[in-house]
Amino acid sequence: MPNPLPSLLLLPPPPVPITSASLSAAYRPSLVAVVSTLKVLSTSTQLIVVLPCPAVHAQLQAPRCQIYTELQRSLAGLYSLVCIVCANLGVDVESDTPGSIDARILLLDYDGSQHFEEEGELRPDPFVAGPIVDLPTLAVTRRQWNIVFSVDGEEGQKIFASYLKLANHRSPSLHGHVMTVAGGVSLIQRETEPVPRKPASANTHNVVAVGGTFDHLHAGHKLLLTATALLLQPARSSSAPHRRLIVGITGDELLKNKKYAEYLSSWAQRQEDVVDFLLSVLQFARGSREAEIETLSFDEPIPNGRSIHTRLKNCSIVIECVEIQDPFGPTITDESVTALVVSGETRSGGKAVNDKRAEKGWKHLDVFEVDVLNAGETEQGASQTEVFSSKISSTAIRKRRAEIALTSSL
């Protein structure tokens, strides 16, 4: 049975400044309507949520580290809000049961003042890759949907109309049932005094790394992987070197003492889940996914165990999933790595990695951190921390599966 088509939510531009409260005011009504619609379907749904990023328009060829903080903060805020809405509505976010939702956020290079050519063949940048893309690329390469959700209001309808016009410029036309959902309140607050910013690094990165267990892929993992991809400097030509996104995935042997270990996914399954997610936010090609990627497996003895490389042919990116047997993985066996992305829980690991590299006489890595996903407070003021945390904790997910299995056996 073929997988169901994904659904699309095109959001209007975000409020300024971006905070938990302003995101909730702007997007919560839309997300509630979308989740309420999808939760009653007879299949699970992969929901692609598109977030415009006018603040970084025309800055995408600058060193990515200069826009990293702002973009990952937007991602963290929106992923948190999606999890809050799903928790409040009792929607499963980590399985493929009917009515469950697998939300994935794309960033859109869009500022509202752009005019898109209608004449001639649309030719998106052939080297473009996510997780931030322009509207013509999205429209040309992503046109088969179950439901397309547009947001009511001037800005929401403007971006939807542009997407629709671009998508229908080619044959066959856009596929999907269109549904308009309520919009929220999006305020633009002008700063009375400029906020001083630390001078941004001019470093660019073609080899970036991240590590983790990645068991039962959840929103925290999605943020970590998207933020890592965000750091890869865009290619400017076909002669640009391959960009490498290295994902260290903890080997099965190191996890046998984890809580509810019998419900851990295998390394092979976790690797497949990581690649599936990354392809959904990185790959924007006209051909089929299968035709546009090449997969190579390395099972012979190498410094960190087995490795599976997935090459995206159109944009010169290689996703390297490596089995790790220690806390360091490829960061201390591959000198070409220049950046590492960590979470608040693994912050100390970045320093340990750089200490090891210093012992070898290697350059230290630029270490970048992602925000912690935060439940905040509901409109009623009641804390949703416990329910929310169960959506972004692999241990909690395994515990819930153990409890379901126990109940089923009674």
mmCIF file of C-alpha atoms in Angstrom:
data_model
loop_
_atom_site.group_PDB
_atom_site.id
_atom_site.type_symbol
_atom_site.label_atom_id
_atom_site.label_comp_id
_atom_site.label_asym_id
_atom_site.label_seq_id
_atom_site.Cartn_x
_atom_site.Cartn_y
_atom_site.Cartn_z
ATOM 1 C CA MET A 1 0.000 0.000 0.000
ATOM 2 C CA PRO A 2 1.553 3.343 -1.028
ATOM 3 C CA ASN A 3 2.275 5.935 1.625
ATOM 4 C CA PRO A 4 -0.406 8.637 1.920
ATOM 5 C CA LEU A 5 0.422 11.991 0.382
ATOM 6 C CA PRO A 6 1.761 14.619 2.797
ATOM 7 C CA SER A 7 -0.175 17.769 3.605
ATOM 8 C CA LEU A 8 1.074 21.360 3.417
ATOM 9 C CA LEU A 9 0.550 24.335 5.730
ATOM 10 C CA LEU A 10 1.690 27.668 4.282
ATOM 11 C CA LEU A 11 2.043 30.135 7.152
ATOM 12 C CA PRO A 12 2.131 33.931 6.743
ATOM 13 C CA PRO A 13 5.316 35.788 7.769
ATOM 14 C CA PRO A 14 6.083 35.646 11.504
ATOM 15 C CA PRO A 15 5.596 38.371 14.107
ATOM 16 C CA VAL A 16 8.443 40.654 15.168
ATOM 17 C CA PRO A 17 10.025 40.017 17.568
ATOM 18 C CA ILE A 18 9.659 36.238 17.624
ATOM 19 C CA THR A 19 8.796 35.006 21.113
ATOM 20 C CA SER A 20 6.762 32.082 22.447
ATOM 21 C CA ALA A 21 3.849 34.445 23.120
ATOM 22 C CA SER A 22 3.957 36.176 19.723
ATOM 23 C CA LEU A 23 4.225 32.860 17.832
ATOM 24 C CA SER A 24 1.276 31.489 19.777
ATOM 25 C CA ALA A 25 -0.828 34.567 18.999
ATOM 26 C CA ALA A 26 0.096 34.434 15.315
ATOM 27 C CA TYR A 27 -0.060 30.721 14.571
ATOM 28 C CA ARG A 28 -1.942 28.834 17.271
ATOM 29 C CA PRO A 29 -5.447 29.271 15.733
ATOM 30 C CA SER A 30 -4.161 27.970 12.383
ATOM 31 C CA LEU A 31 -2.374 24.999 13.938
ATOM 32 C CA VAL A 32 -5.398 24.060 16.043
ATOM 33 C CA ALA A 33 -7.582 24.040 12.912
ATOM 34 C CA VAL A 34 -5.050 22.001 10.917
ATOM 35 C CA VAL A 35 -4.389 19.434 13.662
ATOM 36 C CA SER A 36 -8.130 19.102 14.349
ATOM 37 C CA THR A 37 -8.684 18.316 10.673
ATOM 38 C CA LEU A 38 -5.859 15.792 10.367
ATOM 39 C CA LYS A 39 -6.503 13.936 13.642
ATOM 40 C CA VAL A 40 -9.748 12.429 12.319
ATOM 41 C CA LEU A 41 -8.208 11.007 9.129
ATOM 42 C CA SER A 42 -7.962 7.247 8.666
ATOM 43 C CA THR A 43 -4.223 7.496 7.961
ATOM 44 C CA SER A 44 -1.221 9.145 9.548
ATOM 45 C CA THR A 45 -0.078 12.465 8.048
ATOM 46 C CA GLN A 46 3.292 13.941 7.277
ATOM 47 C CA LEU A 47 2.624 17.672 7.625
ATOM 48 C CA ILE A 48 5.059 20.063 5.968
ATOM 49 C CA VAL A 49 4.846 23.424 7.749
ATOM 50 C CA VAL A 50 6.368 26.290 5.729
ATOM 51 C CA LEU A 51 7.599 29.277 7.744
ATOM 52 C CA PRO A 52 8.555 32.436 5.791
ATOM 53 C CA CYS A 53 11.739 34.158 6.988
ATOM 54 C CA PRO A 54 11.725 37.757 5.726
ATOM 55 C CA ALA A 55 14.379 38.798 8.258
ATOM 56 C CA VAL A 56 17.089 36.852 6.419
ATOM 57 C CA HIS A 57 15.977 37.459 2.841
ATOM 58 C CA ALA A 58 18.965 38.225 0.593
ATOM 59 C CA GLN A 59 21.413 37.065 3.300
ATOM 60 C CA LEU A 60 21.492 33.399 2.378
ATOM 61 C CA GLN A 61 24.856 33.474 0.597
ATOM 62 C CA ALA A 62 26.519 35.109 3.614
ATOM 63 C CA PRO A 63 28.183 32.777 6.125
ATOM 64 C CA ARG A 64 25.343 30.678 7.517
ATOM 65 C CA CYS A 65 26.585 31.105 11.074
ATOM 66 C CA GLN A 66 25.507 34.758 10.821
ATOM 67 C CA ILE A 67 21.820 33.825 10.498
ATOM 68 C CA TYR A 68 21.916 30.561 12.456
ATOM 69 C CA THR A 69 20.767 31.889 15.836
ATOM 70 C CA GLU A 70 17.724 33.701 14.489
ATOM 71 C CA LEU A 71 16.578 30.820 12.311
ATOM 72 C CA GLN A 72 17.079 28.024 14.833
ATOM 73 C CA ARG A 73 15.194 30.101 17.412
ATOM 74 C CA SER A 74 12.276 30.391 15.001
ATOM 75 C CA LEU A 75 12.389 26.644 14.377
ATOM 76 C CA ALA A 76 12.490 25.862 18.096
ATOM 77 C CA GLY A 77 9.581 28.183 18.830
ATOM 78 C CA LEU A 78 7.395 26.741 16.092
ATOM 79 C CA TYR A 79 8.233 23.099 16.874
ATOM 80 C CA SER A 80 7.354 23.817 20.517
ATOM 81 C CA LEU A 81 4.028 25.322 19.503
ATOM 82 C CA VAL A 82 3.197 22.357 17.244
ATOM 83 C CA CYS A 83 3.918 19.953 20.122
ATOM 84 C CA ILE A 84 1.781 22.011 22.535
ATOM 85 C CA VAL A 85 -1.171 21.986 20.131
ATOM 86 C CA CYS A 86 -0.834 18.246 19.484
ATOM 87 C CA ALA A 87 -0.548 17.531 23.221
ATOM 88 C CA ASN A 88 -3.635 19.604 24.025
ATOM 89 C CA LEU A 89 -5.651 17.871 21.301
ATOM 90 C CA GLY A 90 -4.423 14.396 22.251
ATOM 91 C CA VAL A 91 -2.708 13.745 18.922
ATOM 92 C CA ASP A 92 0.000 11.112 18.556
ATOM 93 C CA VAL A 93 3.189 12.564 17.068
ATOM 94 C CA GLU A 94 5.607 9.629 17.105
ATOM 95 C CA SER A 95 3.857 6.717 15.378
ATOM 96 C CA ASP A 96 2.074 6.011 12.122
ATOM 97 C CA THR A 97 -1.321 5.237 13.626
ATOM 98 C CA PRO A 98 -4.463 6.754 12.059
ATOM 99 C CA GLY A 99 -4.760 10.425 12.949
ATOM 100 C CA SER A 100 -1.118 10.789 14.016
ATOM 101 C CA ILE A 101 0.890 13.758 12.715
ATOM 102 C CA ASP A 102 4.559 13.923 11.769
ATOM 103 C CA ALA A 103 5.227 17.672 11.462
ATOM 104 C CA ARG A 104 8.333 18.875 9.597
ATOM 105 C CA ILE A 105 9.227 22.563 9.270
ATOM 106 C CA LEU A 106 10.698 24.174 6.164
ATOM 107 C CA LEU A 107 12.042 27.722 6.088
ATOM 108 C CA LEU A 108 11.071 29.952 3.180
ATOM 109 C CA ASP A 109 13.175 32.719 1.666
ATOM 110 C CA TYR A 110 10.319 35.196 1.259
ATOM 111 C CA ASP A 111 9.751 38.811 2.223
ATOM 112 C CA GLY A 112 6.411 39.677 0.614
ATOM 113 C CA SER A 113 7.806 42.225 -1.847
ATOM 114 C CA GLN A 114 9.030 39.707 -4.417
ATOM 115 C CA HIS A 115 7.519 39.485 -7.885
ATOM 116 C CA PHE A 116 7.747 36.130 -9.617
ATOM 117 C CA GLU A 117 8.037 35.811 -13.377
ATOM 118 C CA GLU A 118 5.030 34.227 -15.072
ATOM 119 C CA GLU A 119 6.467 33.966 -18.566
ATOM 120 C CA GLY A 120 8.664 31.122 -19.784
ATOM 121 C CA GLU A 121 9.839 28.037 -17.978
ATOM 122 C CA LEU A 122 10.431 28.320 -14.243
ATOM 123 C CA ARG A 123 14.038 27.428 -13.557
ATOM 124 C CA PRO A 124 14.807 27.146 -9.860
ATOM 125 C CA ASP A 125 18.412 27.237 -8.743
ATOM 126 C CA PRO A 126 19.732 23.759 -9.692
ATOM 127 C CA PHE A 127 21.994 23.655 -6.634
ATOM 128 C CA VAL A 128 19.382 24.678 -4.095
ATOM 129 C CA ALA A 129 18.916 22.613 -0.969
ATOM 130 C CA GLY A 130 16.872 23.054 2.178
ATOM 131 C CA PRO A 131 16.113 23.605 4.910
ATOM 132 C CA ILE A 132 15.548 27.115 3.535
ATOM 133 C CA VAL A 133 14.325 27.491 -0.059
ATOM 134 C CA ASP A 134 12.600 30.073 -2.224
ATOM 135 C CA LEU A 135 8.958 29.957 -3.277
ATOM 136 C CA PRO A 136 9.518 29.024 -6.967
ATOM 137 C CA THR A 137 11.642 26.029 -5.921
ATOM 138 C CA LEU A 138 8.999 24.877 -3.450
ATOM 139 C CA ALA A 139 6.229 25.301 -6.028
ATOM 140 C CA VAL A 140 8.025 23.452 -8.821
ATOM 141 C CA THR A 141 9.315 20.530 -6.764
ATOM 142 C CA ARG A 142 6.561 20.022 -4.159
ATOM 143 C CA ARG A 143 3.143 19.912 -5.826
ATOM 144 C CA GLN A 144 1.509 16.623 -4.799
ATOM 145 C CA TRP A 145 -0.415 16.996 -1.549
ATOM 146 C CA ASN A 146 -3.350 15.502 0.279
ATOM 147 C CA ILE A 147 -4.506 18.815 1.766
ATOM 148 C CA VAL A 148 -3.045 22.287 1.196
ATOM 149 C CA PHE A 149 -3.851 24.570 4.142
ATOM 150 C CA SER A 150 -3.772 28.304 3.496
ATOM 151 C CA VAL A 151 -4.200 30.861 6.276
ATOM 152 C CA ASP A 152 -6.964 33.445 6.185
ATOM 153 C CA GLY A 153 -5.903 37.099 6.128
ATOM 154 C CA GLU A 154 -4.067 39.372 3.714
ATOM 155 C CA GLU A 155 -0.524 38.004 4.198
ATOM 156 C CA GLY A 156 -1.609 34.372 4.358
ATOM 157 C CA GLN A 157 -3.650 34.615 1.172
ATOM 158 C CA LYS A 158 -0.913 36.566 -0.606
ATOM 159 C CA ILE A 159 1.700 33.864 -0.092
ATOM 160 C CA PHE A 160 -0.791 31.124 -0.977
ATOM 161 C CA ALA A 161 -1.799 32.902 -4.205
ATOM 162 C CA SER A 162 1.865 33.216 -5.219
ATOM 163 C CA TYR A 163 2.515 29.539 -4.491
ATOM 164 C CA LEU A 164 -0.617 28.477 -6.391
ATOM 165 C CA LYS A 165 0.278 30.562 -9.439
ATOM 166 C CA LEU A 166 3.821 29.173 -9.534
ATOM 167 C CA ALA A 167 2.734 25.566 -8.943
ATOM 168 C CA ASN A 168 0.109 25.690 -11.703
ATOM 169 C CA HIS A 169 2.593 27.210 -14.153
ATOM 170 C CA ARG A 170 3.689 23.652 -14.969
ATOM 171 C CA SER A 171 1.691 20.629 -16.044
ATOM 172 C CA PRO A 172 0.252 18.687 -14.340
ATOM 173 C CA SER A 173 -1.158 21.338 -12.064
ATOM 174 C CA LEU A 174 -1.097 21.353 -8.269
ATOM 175 C CA HIS A 175 -2.679 18.271 -6.706
ATOM 176 C CA GLY A 176 -4.438 18.579 -3.361
ATOM 177 C CA HIS A 177 -7.611 19.663 -1.629
ATOM 178 C CA VAL A 178 -7.321 23.327 -0.621
ATOM 179 C CA MET A 179 -8.608 24.367 2.793
ATOM 180 C CA THR A 180 -8.470 27.827 4.380
ATOM 181 C CA VAL A 181 -7.945 27.971 8.141
ATOM 182 C CA ALA A 182 -8.264 30.837 10.592
ATOM 183 C CA GLY A 183 -5.316 33.154 11.117
ATOM 184 C CA GLY A 184 -4.066 34.684 14.340
ATOM 185 C CA VAL A 185 -2.787 38.081 15.376
ATOM 186 C CA SER A 186 0.664 38.914 14.077
ATOM 187 C CA LEU A 187 2.190 42.135 15.370
ATOM 188 C CA ILE A 188 5.266 43.895 14.043
ATOM 189 C CA GLN A 189 6.968 45.804 16.845
ATOM 190 C CA ARG A 190 9.566 48.318 15.809
ATOM 191 C CA GLU A 191 12.607 48.509 18.034
ATOM 192 C CA THR A 192 13.079 51.954 19.528
ATOM 193 C CA GLU A 193 16.800 51.359 19.950
ATOM 194 C CA PRO A 194 18.928 48.899 18.008
ATOM 195 C CA VAL A 195 19.831 45.823 19.987
ATOM 196 C CA PRO A 196 23.621 45.384 20.056
ATOM 197 C CA ARG A 197 24.727 42.105 18.524
ATOM 198 C CA LYS A 198 27.925 40.184 18.992
ATOM 199 C CA PRO A 199 30.071 40.296 15.852
ATOM 200 C CA ALA A 200 29.170 37.209 13.822
ATOM 201 C CA SER A 201 31.821 34.784 12.687
ATOM 202 C CA ALA A 202 32.785 34.870 9.024
ATOM 203 C CA ASN A 203 33.519 31.127 9.020
ATOM 204 C CA THR A 204 31.723 28.987 6.449
ATOM 205 C CA HIS A 205 31.136 25.260 6.867
ATOM 206 C CA ASN A 206 31.064 22.479 4.297
ATOM 207 C CA VAL A 207 31.437 19.605 6.793
ATOM 208 C CA VAL A 208 29.178 19.716 9.846
ATOM 209 C CA ALA A 209 28.405 17.088 12.456
ATOM 210 C CA VAL A 210 25.777 16.180 15.016
ATOM 211 C CA GLY A 211 25.364 13.155 17.228
ATOM 212 C CA GLY A 212 22.690 11.388 19.222
ATOM 213 C CA THR A 213 20.612 8.282 19.740
ATOM 214 C CA PHE A 214 17.774 9.464 17.434
ATOM 215 C CA ASP A 215 15.404 6.846 18.830
ATOM 216 C CA HIS A 216 11.726 7.318 17.890
ATOM 217 C CA LEU A 217 12.453 10.557 16.026
ATOM 218 C CA HIS A 218 10.666 13.466 17.722
ATOM 219 C CA ALA A 219 10.546 17.268 17.499
ATOM 220 C CA GLY A 220 13.774 17.749 19.466
ATOM 221 C CA HIS A 221 15.606 15.514 16.992
ATOM 222 C CA LYS A 222 14.022 17.324 14.052
ATOM 223 C CA LEU A 223 15.215 20.675 15.389
ATOM 224 C CA LEU A 224 18.736 19.326 15.931
ATOM 225 C CA LEU A 225 18.971 17.825 12.436
ATOM 226 C CA THR A 226 17.466 20.875 10.707
ATOM 227 C CA ALA A 227 19.784 23.246 12.565
ATOM 228 C CA THR A 228 22.787 21.146 11.503
ATOM 229 C CA ALA A 229 21.682 21.222 7.862
ATOM 230 C CA LEU A 230 21.162 24.963 8.132
ATOM 231 C CA LEU A 231 24.883 25.477 8.770
ATOM 232 C CA LEU A 232 25.964 23.956 5.450
ATOM 233 C CA GLN A 233 27.123 26.785 3.222
ATOM 234 C CA PRO A 234 25.133 26.891 -0.056
ATOM 235 C CA ALA A 235 26.893 25.686 -3.193
ATOM 236 C CA ARG A 236 27.452 28.313 -5.876
ATOM 237 C CA SER A 237 28.344 26.045 -8.803
ATOM 238 C CA SER A 238 28.592 22.426 -9.912
ATOM 239 C CA SER A 239 32.328 22.522 -9.197
ATOM 240 C CA ALA A 240 31.780 23.281 -5.501
ATOM 241 C CA PRO A 241 33.067 20.559 -3.166
ATOM 242 C CA HIS A 242 30.604 18.070 -1.735
ATOM 243 C CA ARG A 243 29.021 19.328 1.445
ATOM 244 C CA ARG A 244 28.938 16.685 4.154
ATOM 245 C CA LEU A 245 26.327 16.390 6.888
ATOM 246 C CA ILE A 246 27.669 13.815 9.342
ATOM 247 C CA VAL A 247 25.175 12.246 11.755
ATOM 248 C CA GLY A 248 26.709 10.113 14.493
ATOM 249 C CA ILE A 249 24.075 7.605 15.607
ATOM 250 C CA THR A 250 24.749 5.670 18.807
ATOM 251 C CA GLY A 251 25.350 1.969 18.214
ATOM 252 C CA ASP A 252 22.977 -0.654 19.597
ATOM 253 C CA GLU A 253 25.557 -2.074 22.004
ATOM 254 C CA LEU A 254 25.894 1.219 23.885
ATOM 255 C CA LEU A 255 22.134 1.397 24.420
ATOM 256 C CA LYS A 256 21.399 -2.016 25.910
ATOM 257 C CA ASN A 257 21.179 -0.564 29.437
ATOM 258 C CA LYS A 258 18.775 2.231 28.479
ATOM 259 C CA LYS A 259 15.363 2.305 30.157
ATOM 260 C CA TYR A 260 12.816 0.214 28.244
ATOM 261 C CA ALA A 261 15.622 -0.954 25.968
ATOM 262 C CA GLU A 262 13.411 -3.635 24.429
ATOM 263 C CA TYR A 263 11.450 -0.844 22.750
ATOM 264 C CA LEU A 264 14.504 0.845 21.265
ATOM 265 C CA SER A 265 14.601 0.971 17.484
ATOM 266 C CA SER A 266 17.567 -0.764 15.868
ATOM 267 C CA TRP A 267 20.494 1.259 14.510
ATOM 268 C CA ALA A 268 19.318 0.445 10.974
ATOM 269 C CA GLN A 269 15.809 1.760 11.685
ATOM 270 C CA ARG A 270 17.110 4.894 13.380
ATOM 271 C CA GLN A 271 19.420 5.545 10.444
ATOM 272 C CA GLU A 272 16.517 5.180 8.002
ATOM 273 C CA ASP A 273 14.395 7.588 10.048
ATOM 274 C CA VAL A 274 17.176 10.199 10.146
ATOM 275 C CA VAL A 275 17.753 10.029 6.388
ATOM 276 C CA ASP A 276 14.029 10.084 5.610
ATOM 277 C CA PHE A 277 13.614 13.246 7.668
ATOM 278 C CA LEU A 278 16.687 14.976 6.231
ATOM 279 C CA LEU A 279 15.655 14.216 2.661
ATOM 280 C CA SER A 280 12.248 15.789 3.321
ATOM 281 C CA VAL A 281 13.840 19.113 4.340
ATOM 282 C CA LEU A 282 16.930 19.061 2.096
ATOM 283 C CA GLN A 283 15.988 17.579 -1.267
ATOM 284 C CA PHE A 284 14.246 19.787 -3.821
ATOM 285 C CA ALA A 285 14.544 18.112 -7.212
ATOM 286 C CA ARG A 286 12.029 17.589 -9.992
ATOM 287 C CA GLY A 287 12.723 13.882 -10.303
ATOM 288 C CA SER A 288 11.652 11.158 -7.900
ATOM 289 C CA ARG A 289 13.494 10.791 -4.612
ATOM 290 C CA GLU A 290 14.860 7.410 -5.675
ATOM 291 C CA ALA A 291 16.272 8.788 -8.945
ATOM 292 C CA GLU A 292 17.913 11.771 -7.270
ATOM 293 C CA ILE A 293 19.858 9.985 -4.525
ATOM 294 C CA GLU A 294 22.636 7.430 -4.359
ATOM 295 C CA THR A 295 23.226 5.256 -1.285
ATOM 296 C CA LEU A 296 26.514 3.615 -0.344
ATOM 297 C CA SER A 297 27.023 1.281 2.627
ATOM 298 C CA PHE A 298 30.362 0.731 4.348
ATOM 299 C CA ASP A 299 30.348 -2.311 6.605
ATOM 300 C CA GLU A 300 34.074 -2.962 6.668
ATOM 301 C CA PRO A 301 36.036 -1.968 9.793
ATOM 302 C CA ILE A 302 36.363 1.819 9.967
ATOM 303 C CA PRO A 303 37.145 4.102 12.929
ATOM 304 C CA ASN A 304 33.534 4.353 14.096
ATOM 305 C CA GLY A 305 31.852 1.162 12.899
ATOM 306 C CA ARG A 306 29.451 0.958 9.973
ATOM 307 C CA SER A 307 28.468 3.926 7.859
ATOM 308 C CA ILE A 308 25.787 4.642 5.281
ATOM 309 C CA HIS A 309 26.211 7.579 2.895
ATOM 310 C CA THR A 310 23.272 9.120 1.023
ATOM 311 C CA ARG A 311 24.288 11.468 -1.777
ATOM 312 C CA LEU A 312 21.835 14.070 -3.059
ATOM 313 C CA LYS A 313 22.820 14.310 -6.702
ATOM 314 C CA ASN A 314 21.309 17.706 -7.494
ATOM 315 C CA CYS A 315 22.857 19.732 -4.666
ATOM 316 C CA SER A 316 26.184 18.036 -3.849
ATOM 317 C CA ILE A 317 25.239 17.119 -0.278
ATOM 318 C CA VAL A 318 26.195 13.795 1.281
ATOM 319 C CA ILE A 319 24.382 12.642 4.424
ATOM 320 C CA GLU A 320 26.831 10.390 6.281
ATOM 321 C CA CYS A 321 25.211 8.313 9.023
ATOM 322 C CA VAL A 322 27.961 6.796 11.143
ATOM 323 C CA GLU A 323 27.613 4.270 13.953
ATOM 324 C CA ILE A 324 29.333 5.675 17.024
ATOM 325 C CA GLN A 325 30.752 3.612 19.874
ATOM 326 C CA ASP A 326 32.010 6.444 22.100
ATOM 327 C CA PRO A 327 31.020 10.026 22.992
ATOM 328 C CA PHE A 328 33.136 11.560 20.234
ATOM 329 C CA GLY A 329 32.499 9.666 17.005
ATOM 330 C CA PRO A 330 33.788 11.202 13.742
ATOM 331 C CA THR A 331 34.596 14.570 15.359
ATOM 332 C CA ILE A 332 37.960 13.206 16.555
ATOM 333 C CA THR A 333 38.666 10.870 13.634
ATOM 334 C CA ASP A 334 37.865 13.235 10.757
ATOM 335 C CA GLU A 335 39.917 16.424 10.753
ATOM 336 C CA SER A 336 37.821 18.010 7.988
ATOM 337 C CA VAL A 337 34.802 18.541 10.283
ATOM 338 C CA THR A 338 34.569 22.247 11.142
ATOM 339 C CA ALA A 339 31.275 22.613 13.053
ATOM 340 C CA LEU A 340 29.321 20.668 15.655
ATOM 341 C CA VAL A 341 25.699 21.183 16.711
ATOM 342 C CA VAL A 342 24.697 20.275 20.265
ATOM 343 C CA SER A 343 21.670 20.530 22.516
ATOM 344 C CA GLY A 344 21.593 21.968 26.003
ATOM 345 C CA GLU A 345 21.934 18.410 27.339
ATOM 346 C CA THR A 346 25.122 17.748 25.346
ATOM 347 C CA ARG A 347 26.745 21.184 25.645
ATOM 348 C CA SER A 348 29.673 19.808 27.657
ATOM 349 C CA GLY A 349 30.348 17.332 24.861
ATOM 350 C CA GLY A 350 31.383 20.169 22.556
ATOM 351 C CA LYS A 351 34.158 21.217 24.915
ATOM 352 C CA ALA A 352 35.305 17.614 25.350
ATOM 353 C CA VAL A 353 35.505 17.184 21.577
ATOM 354 C CA ASN A 354 37.613 20.325 21.171
ATOM 355 C CA ASP A 355 39.924 19.230 23.984
ATOM 356 C CA LYS A 356 40.527 15.953 22.125
ATOM 357 C CA ARG A 357 41.121 17.758 18.842
ATOM 358 C CA ALA A 358 43.579 20.095 20.560
ATOM 359 C CA GLU A 359 45.553 17.051 21.747
ATOM 360 C CA LYS A 360 45.886 16.014 18.103
ATOM 361 C CA GLY A 361 46.932 19.503 17.017
ATOM 362 C CA TRP A 362 43.714 19.954 15.017
ATOM 363 C CA LYS A 363 41.648 23.125 14.716
ATOM 364 C CA HIS A 364 38.815 23.392 17.201
ATOM 365 C CA LEU A 365 35.246 23.031 15.988
ATOM 366 C CA ASP A 366 32.781 25.905 15.965
ATOM 367 C CA VAL A 367 30.102 24.662 18.374
ATOM 368 C CA PHE A 368 26.487 25.732 17.865
ATOM 369 C CA GLU A 369 23.608 25.081 20.240
ATOM 370 C CA VAL A 370 19.885 24.627 19.654
ATOM 371 C CA ASP A 371 17.260 26.019 21.996
ATOM 372 C CA VAL A 372 15.406 23.738 24.374
ATOM 373 C CA LEU A 373 11.838 23.069 23.272
ATOM 374 C CA ASN A 374 9.580 24.660 25.846
ATOM 375 C CA ALA A 375 5.935 23.990 26.742
ATOM 376 C CA GLY A 376 5.392 27.399 28.334
ATOM 377 C CA GLU A 377 1.864 28.041 29.548
ATOM 378 C CA THR A 378 -1.468 27.337 27.943
ATOM 379 C CA GLU A 379 -4.080 30.023 27.459
ATOM 380 C CA GLN A 380 -5.703 28.825 30.685
ATOM 381 C CA GLY A 381 -2.404 29.167 32.544
ATOM 382 C CA ALA A 382 -2.135 25.449 33.362
ATOM 383 C CA SER A 383 1.279 23.930 32.823
ATOM 384 C CA GLN A 384 1.472 21.347 30.058
ATOM 385 C CA THR A 385 5.059 20.415 30.831
ATOM 386 C CA GLU A 386 4.422 16.746 31.635
ATOM 387 C CA VAL A 387 2.265 16.056 28.582
ATOM 388 C CA PHE A 388 4.515 18.141 26.355
ATOM 389 C CA SER A 389 7.691 16.433 27.592
ATOM 390 C CA SER A 390 6.275 13.028 26.712
ATOM 391 C CA LYS A 391 6.181 14.176 23.075
ATOM 392 C CA ILE A 392 9.889 15.082 22.953
ATOM 393 C CA SER A 393 11.448 12.338 25.080
ATOM 394 C CA SER A 394 12.544 9.038 23.557
ATOM 395 C CA THR A 395 12.463 7.441 27.004
ATOM 396 C CA ALA A 396 8.882 8.603 27.586
ATOM 397 C CA ILE A 397 7.874 7.303 24.164
ATOM 398 C CA ARG A 398 9.398 3.882 24.922
ATOM 399 C CA LYS A 399 7.706 3.859 28.328
ATOM 400 C CA ARG A 400 4.343 4.597 26.723
ATOM 401 C CA ARG A 401 4.834 1.768 24.241
ATOM 402 C CA ALA A 402 5.742 -0.598 27.077
ATOM 403 C CA GLU A 403 2.555 0.374 28.926
ATOM 404 C CA ILE A 404 0.451 -0.143 25.789
ATOM 405 C CA ALA A 405 2.007 -3.567 25.262
ATOM 406 C CA LEU A 406 1.345 -4.511 28.891
ATOM 407 C CA THR A 407 -2.283 -3.399 28.675
ATOM 408 C CA SER A 408 -2.776 -5.299 25.443
ATOM 409 C CA SER A 409 -1.451 -8.517 26.974
ATOM 410 C CA LEU A 410 -3.923 -8.420 29.891
#
